[in-house]
Each structure stands twice: as C-alpha cells, then as structure tokens.
mmCIF file of C-alpha atoms in Angstrom:
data_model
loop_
_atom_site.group_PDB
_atom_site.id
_atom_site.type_symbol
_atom_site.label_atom_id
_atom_site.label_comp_id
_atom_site.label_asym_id
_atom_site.label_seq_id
_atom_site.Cartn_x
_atom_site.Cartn_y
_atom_site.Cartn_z
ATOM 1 C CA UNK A 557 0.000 0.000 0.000
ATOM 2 C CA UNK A 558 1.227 3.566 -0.819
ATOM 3 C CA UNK A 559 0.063 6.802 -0.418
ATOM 4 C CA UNK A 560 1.506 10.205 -1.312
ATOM 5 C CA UNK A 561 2.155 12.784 1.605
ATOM 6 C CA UNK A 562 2.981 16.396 0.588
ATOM 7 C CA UNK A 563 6.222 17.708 1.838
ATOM 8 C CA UNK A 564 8.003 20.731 1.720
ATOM 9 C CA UNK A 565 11.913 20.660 2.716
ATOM 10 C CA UNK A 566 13.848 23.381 3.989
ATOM 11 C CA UNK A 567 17.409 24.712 3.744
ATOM 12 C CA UNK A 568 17.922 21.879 1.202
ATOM 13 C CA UNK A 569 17.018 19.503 3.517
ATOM 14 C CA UNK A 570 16.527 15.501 2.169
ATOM 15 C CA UNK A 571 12.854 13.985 1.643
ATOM 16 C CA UNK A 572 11.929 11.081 4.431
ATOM 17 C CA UNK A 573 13.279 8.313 2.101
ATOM 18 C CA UNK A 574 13.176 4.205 3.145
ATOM 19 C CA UNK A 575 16.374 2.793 3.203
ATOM 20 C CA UNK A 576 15.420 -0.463 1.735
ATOM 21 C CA UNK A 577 12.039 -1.990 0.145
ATOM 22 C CA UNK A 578 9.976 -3.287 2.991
ATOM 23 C CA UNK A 579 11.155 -0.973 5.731
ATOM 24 C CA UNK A 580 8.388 0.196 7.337
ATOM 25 C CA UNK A 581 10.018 3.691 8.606
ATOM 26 C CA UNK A 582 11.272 6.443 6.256
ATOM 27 C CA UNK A 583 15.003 8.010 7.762
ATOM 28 C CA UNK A 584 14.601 11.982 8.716
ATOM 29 C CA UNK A 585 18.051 13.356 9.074
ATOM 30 C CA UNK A 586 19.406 16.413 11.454
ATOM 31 C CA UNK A 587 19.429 19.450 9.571
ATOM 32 C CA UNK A 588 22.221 20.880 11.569
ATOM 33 C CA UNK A 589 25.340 19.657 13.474
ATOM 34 C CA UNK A 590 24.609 18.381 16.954
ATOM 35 C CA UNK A 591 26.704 17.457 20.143
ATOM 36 C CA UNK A 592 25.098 15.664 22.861
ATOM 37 C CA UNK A 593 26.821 15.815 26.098
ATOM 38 C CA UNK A 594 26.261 12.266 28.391
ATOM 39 C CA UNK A 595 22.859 12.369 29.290
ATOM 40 C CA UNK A 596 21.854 15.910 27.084
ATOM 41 C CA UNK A 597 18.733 15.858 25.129
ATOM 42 C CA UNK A 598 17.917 18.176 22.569
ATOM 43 C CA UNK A 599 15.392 19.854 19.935
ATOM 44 C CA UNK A 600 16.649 18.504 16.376
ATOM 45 C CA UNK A 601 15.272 20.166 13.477
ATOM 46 C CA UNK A 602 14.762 17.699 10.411
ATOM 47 C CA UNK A 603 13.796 20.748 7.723
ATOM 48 C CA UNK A 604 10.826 18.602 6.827
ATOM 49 C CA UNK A 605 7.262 19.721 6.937
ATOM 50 C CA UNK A 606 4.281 17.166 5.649
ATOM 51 C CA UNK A 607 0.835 16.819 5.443
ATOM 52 C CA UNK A 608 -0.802 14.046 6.490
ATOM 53 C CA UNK A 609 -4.184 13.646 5.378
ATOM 54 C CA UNK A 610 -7.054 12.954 7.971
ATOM 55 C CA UNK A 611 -6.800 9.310 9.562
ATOM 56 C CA UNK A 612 -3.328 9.042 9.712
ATOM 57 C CA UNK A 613 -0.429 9.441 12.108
ATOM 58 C CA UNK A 614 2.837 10.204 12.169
ATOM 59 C CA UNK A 615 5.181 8.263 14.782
ATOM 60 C CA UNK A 616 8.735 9.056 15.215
ATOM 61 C CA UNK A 617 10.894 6.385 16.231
ATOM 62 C CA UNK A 618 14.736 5.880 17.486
ATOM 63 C CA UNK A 619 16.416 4.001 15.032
ATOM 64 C CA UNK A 620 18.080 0.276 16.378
ATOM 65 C CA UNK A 621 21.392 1.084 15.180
ATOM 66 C CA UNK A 622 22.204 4.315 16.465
ATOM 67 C CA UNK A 623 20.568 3.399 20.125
ATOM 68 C CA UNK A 624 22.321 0.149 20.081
ATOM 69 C CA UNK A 625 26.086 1.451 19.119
ATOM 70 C CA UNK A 626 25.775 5.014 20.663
ATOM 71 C CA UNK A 627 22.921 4.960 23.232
ATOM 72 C CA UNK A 628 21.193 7.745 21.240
ATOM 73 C CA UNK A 629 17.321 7.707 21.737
ATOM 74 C CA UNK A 630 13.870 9.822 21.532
ATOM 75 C CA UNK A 631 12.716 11.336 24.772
ATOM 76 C CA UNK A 632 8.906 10.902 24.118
ATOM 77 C CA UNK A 633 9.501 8.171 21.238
ATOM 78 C CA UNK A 634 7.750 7.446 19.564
ATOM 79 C CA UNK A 635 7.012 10.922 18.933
ATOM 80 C CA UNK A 636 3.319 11.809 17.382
ATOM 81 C CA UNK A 637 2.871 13.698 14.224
ATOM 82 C CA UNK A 638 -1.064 14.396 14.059
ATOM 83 C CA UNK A 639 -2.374 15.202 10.930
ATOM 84 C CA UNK A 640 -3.306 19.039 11.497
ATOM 85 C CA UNK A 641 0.359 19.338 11.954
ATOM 86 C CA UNK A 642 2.210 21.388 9.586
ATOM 87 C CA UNK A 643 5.492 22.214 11.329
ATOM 88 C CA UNK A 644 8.497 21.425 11.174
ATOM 89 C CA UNK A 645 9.450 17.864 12.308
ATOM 90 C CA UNK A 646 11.796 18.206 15.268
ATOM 91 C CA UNK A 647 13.091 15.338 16.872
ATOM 92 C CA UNK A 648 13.767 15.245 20.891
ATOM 93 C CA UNK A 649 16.906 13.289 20.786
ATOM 94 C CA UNK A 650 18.693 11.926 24.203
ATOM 95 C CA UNK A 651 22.037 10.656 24.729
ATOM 96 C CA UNK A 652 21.771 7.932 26.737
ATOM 97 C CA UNK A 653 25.555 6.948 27.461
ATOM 98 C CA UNK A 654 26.603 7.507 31.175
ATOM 99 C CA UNK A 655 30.366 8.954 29.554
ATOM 100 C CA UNK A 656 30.394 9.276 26.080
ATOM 101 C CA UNK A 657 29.393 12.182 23.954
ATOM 102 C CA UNK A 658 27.508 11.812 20.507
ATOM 103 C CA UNK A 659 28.382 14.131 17.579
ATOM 104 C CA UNK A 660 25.906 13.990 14.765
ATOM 105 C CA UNK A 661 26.832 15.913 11.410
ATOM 106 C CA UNK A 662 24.094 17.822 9.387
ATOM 107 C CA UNK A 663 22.636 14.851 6.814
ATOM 108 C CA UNK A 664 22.906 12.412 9.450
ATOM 109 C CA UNK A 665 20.141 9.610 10.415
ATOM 110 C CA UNK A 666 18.676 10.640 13.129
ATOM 111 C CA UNK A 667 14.850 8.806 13.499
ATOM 112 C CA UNK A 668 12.570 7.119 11.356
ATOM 113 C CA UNK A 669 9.058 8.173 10.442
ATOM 114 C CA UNK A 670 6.364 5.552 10.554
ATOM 115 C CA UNK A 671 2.722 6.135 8.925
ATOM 116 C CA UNK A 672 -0.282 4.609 10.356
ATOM 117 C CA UNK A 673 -3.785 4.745 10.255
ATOM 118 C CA UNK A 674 -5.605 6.013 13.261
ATOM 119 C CA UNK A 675 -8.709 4.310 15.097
ATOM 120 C CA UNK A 676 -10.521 6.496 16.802
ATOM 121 C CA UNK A 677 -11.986 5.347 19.966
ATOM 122 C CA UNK A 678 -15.503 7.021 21.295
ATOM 123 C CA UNK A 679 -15.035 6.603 25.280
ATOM 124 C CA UNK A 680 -18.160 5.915 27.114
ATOM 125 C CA UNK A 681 -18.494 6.340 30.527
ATOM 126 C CA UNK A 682 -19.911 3.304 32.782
ATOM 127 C CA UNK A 683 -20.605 2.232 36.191
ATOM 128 C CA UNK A 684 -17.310 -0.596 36.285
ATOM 129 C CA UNK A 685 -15.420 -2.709 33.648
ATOM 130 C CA UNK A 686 -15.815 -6.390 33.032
ATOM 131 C CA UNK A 687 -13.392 -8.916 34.913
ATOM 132 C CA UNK A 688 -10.128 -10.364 33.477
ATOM 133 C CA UNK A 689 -7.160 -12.438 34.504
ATOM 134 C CA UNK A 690 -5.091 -9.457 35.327
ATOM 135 C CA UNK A 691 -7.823 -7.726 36.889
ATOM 136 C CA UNK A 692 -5.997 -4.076 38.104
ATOM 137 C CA UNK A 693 -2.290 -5.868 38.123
ATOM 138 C CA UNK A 694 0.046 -3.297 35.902
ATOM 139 C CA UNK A 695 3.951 -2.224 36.095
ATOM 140 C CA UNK A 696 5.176 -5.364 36.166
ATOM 141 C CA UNK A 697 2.756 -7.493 37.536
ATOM 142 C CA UNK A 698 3.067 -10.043 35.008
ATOM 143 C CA UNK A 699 7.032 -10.416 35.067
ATOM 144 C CA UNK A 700 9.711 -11.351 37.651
ATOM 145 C CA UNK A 701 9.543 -10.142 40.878
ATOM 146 C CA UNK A 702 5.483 -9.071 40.331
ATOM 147 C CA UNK A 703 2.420 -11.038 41.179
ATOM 148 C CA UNK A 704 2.948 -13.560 38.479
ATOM 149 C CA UNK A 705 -0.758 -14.943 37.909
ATOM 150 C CA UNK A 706 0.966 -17.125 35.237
ATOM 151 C CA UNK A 707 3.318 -18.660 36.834
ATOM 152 C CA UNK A 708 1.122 -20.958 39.527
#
C-alpha cells in the first residue's frame, strides 16, 4: 500500500526516504550539526514539513542502530505527528551513554518516520469494567519479581 504525503523541505534539507524496500520507517536526518553531552537531550530540526491527510499518524521512532552502538534515543519516542500538523518535524533526541558524547553531522540519520492509520476510539463512561485475569495488576505485575498470575 502507498500513499503520497505532501512535503516541503527546507534549507535543502533531504525527503523522508526508506532505506530499503519493505522498511516500514522512512530516515529523517538532522538538519544541523549536533553534540550531545552524556545524558543531554535536545530539539533537532529535520527541515521537513508534511501533510498528512485525515486518519493518519505520524510516529517518530529511534532508530536500532544508532541506540544500540551510541545509546542515542527519543525522549517521548515514539514521537506523534497528528495530521493538522504542519510544522516542522523536530526530533527530541537523548544521549543515553553515562560517559560518552555523541556528535551527529548535518545529513545524518537521526529517526525514522512511521505512517499509520488512526482508530478512533468514542469513550463511554460506565458504572465498572468487566473482569479479566489481570484484573488491576500493571507495572510489572506479570514479570519477575510481580504477582505472576501465570506462573502458579
């Protein structure tokens, strides 16, 4: 399935572009040079503005390979693009490493952009909810250390 999204790119900035067929996120790409001291975050401008049409999302992911070699995440990933959105994309990058500081060179990789259609929901209000297994258990109430209804 395709479908075209308007763009318009700034300061010569590259399209979202997949990397390879059957990747399901497009790369976005800092606009501008960026150190990240140990544990920083920061505001990283892309230079790409879209428009996605009504029913779909935008969601802004870390990509593996960078988190995995340099510790270099999203904040609030995955980050939401709604449709009325026509800023620029900015991506809240983290560095994650206790010691080591990230430099990332205008052009580079920085996220991946994910479209997806959007359900949704109507919420009703009611008296109580129906009963399950897990019942109210959350944050870990399924795993070690939790109340592990699963493992008697």
């Amino acid at each position: 399935m395709s479908l075209d999204i308007p763009v318009v790119l700034e300061d010569d900035a590259p399209a979202p572009r997949y990397a390879l067929p059957g990747d399901a996120g497009a790369d976005l790409t800092t606009r501008v040079d960026v150190d990240l001291a140990p544990g920083e975050r920061r505001l990283v401008p892309t230079g790409v503005r879209i428009a996605l049409p009504e029913g779909y999302v935008g969601l802004v992911n870390p990509r593996s390979g960078l988190a995995a070699r340099l510790g270099l995440s999203i904040v609030n990933a995955p980050g939401t693009i709604d449709s009325g959105y026509r800023g620029e994309i900015k991506v809240a990058l983290v560095n994650t490493d206790p010691t080591t500081p990230i430099h990332l060179t205008a052009g580079d990789r920085i996220a991946q952009l994910v479209v997806v259609p959007v359900v949704r929901a109507t919420f009703v209000t009611v008296d109580h909810l129906d009963d399950t297994e897990r019942g109210q258990g959350g944050h870990g109430s399924t795993g070690v250390g939790g109340d592990d209804r699963r493992a008697h």
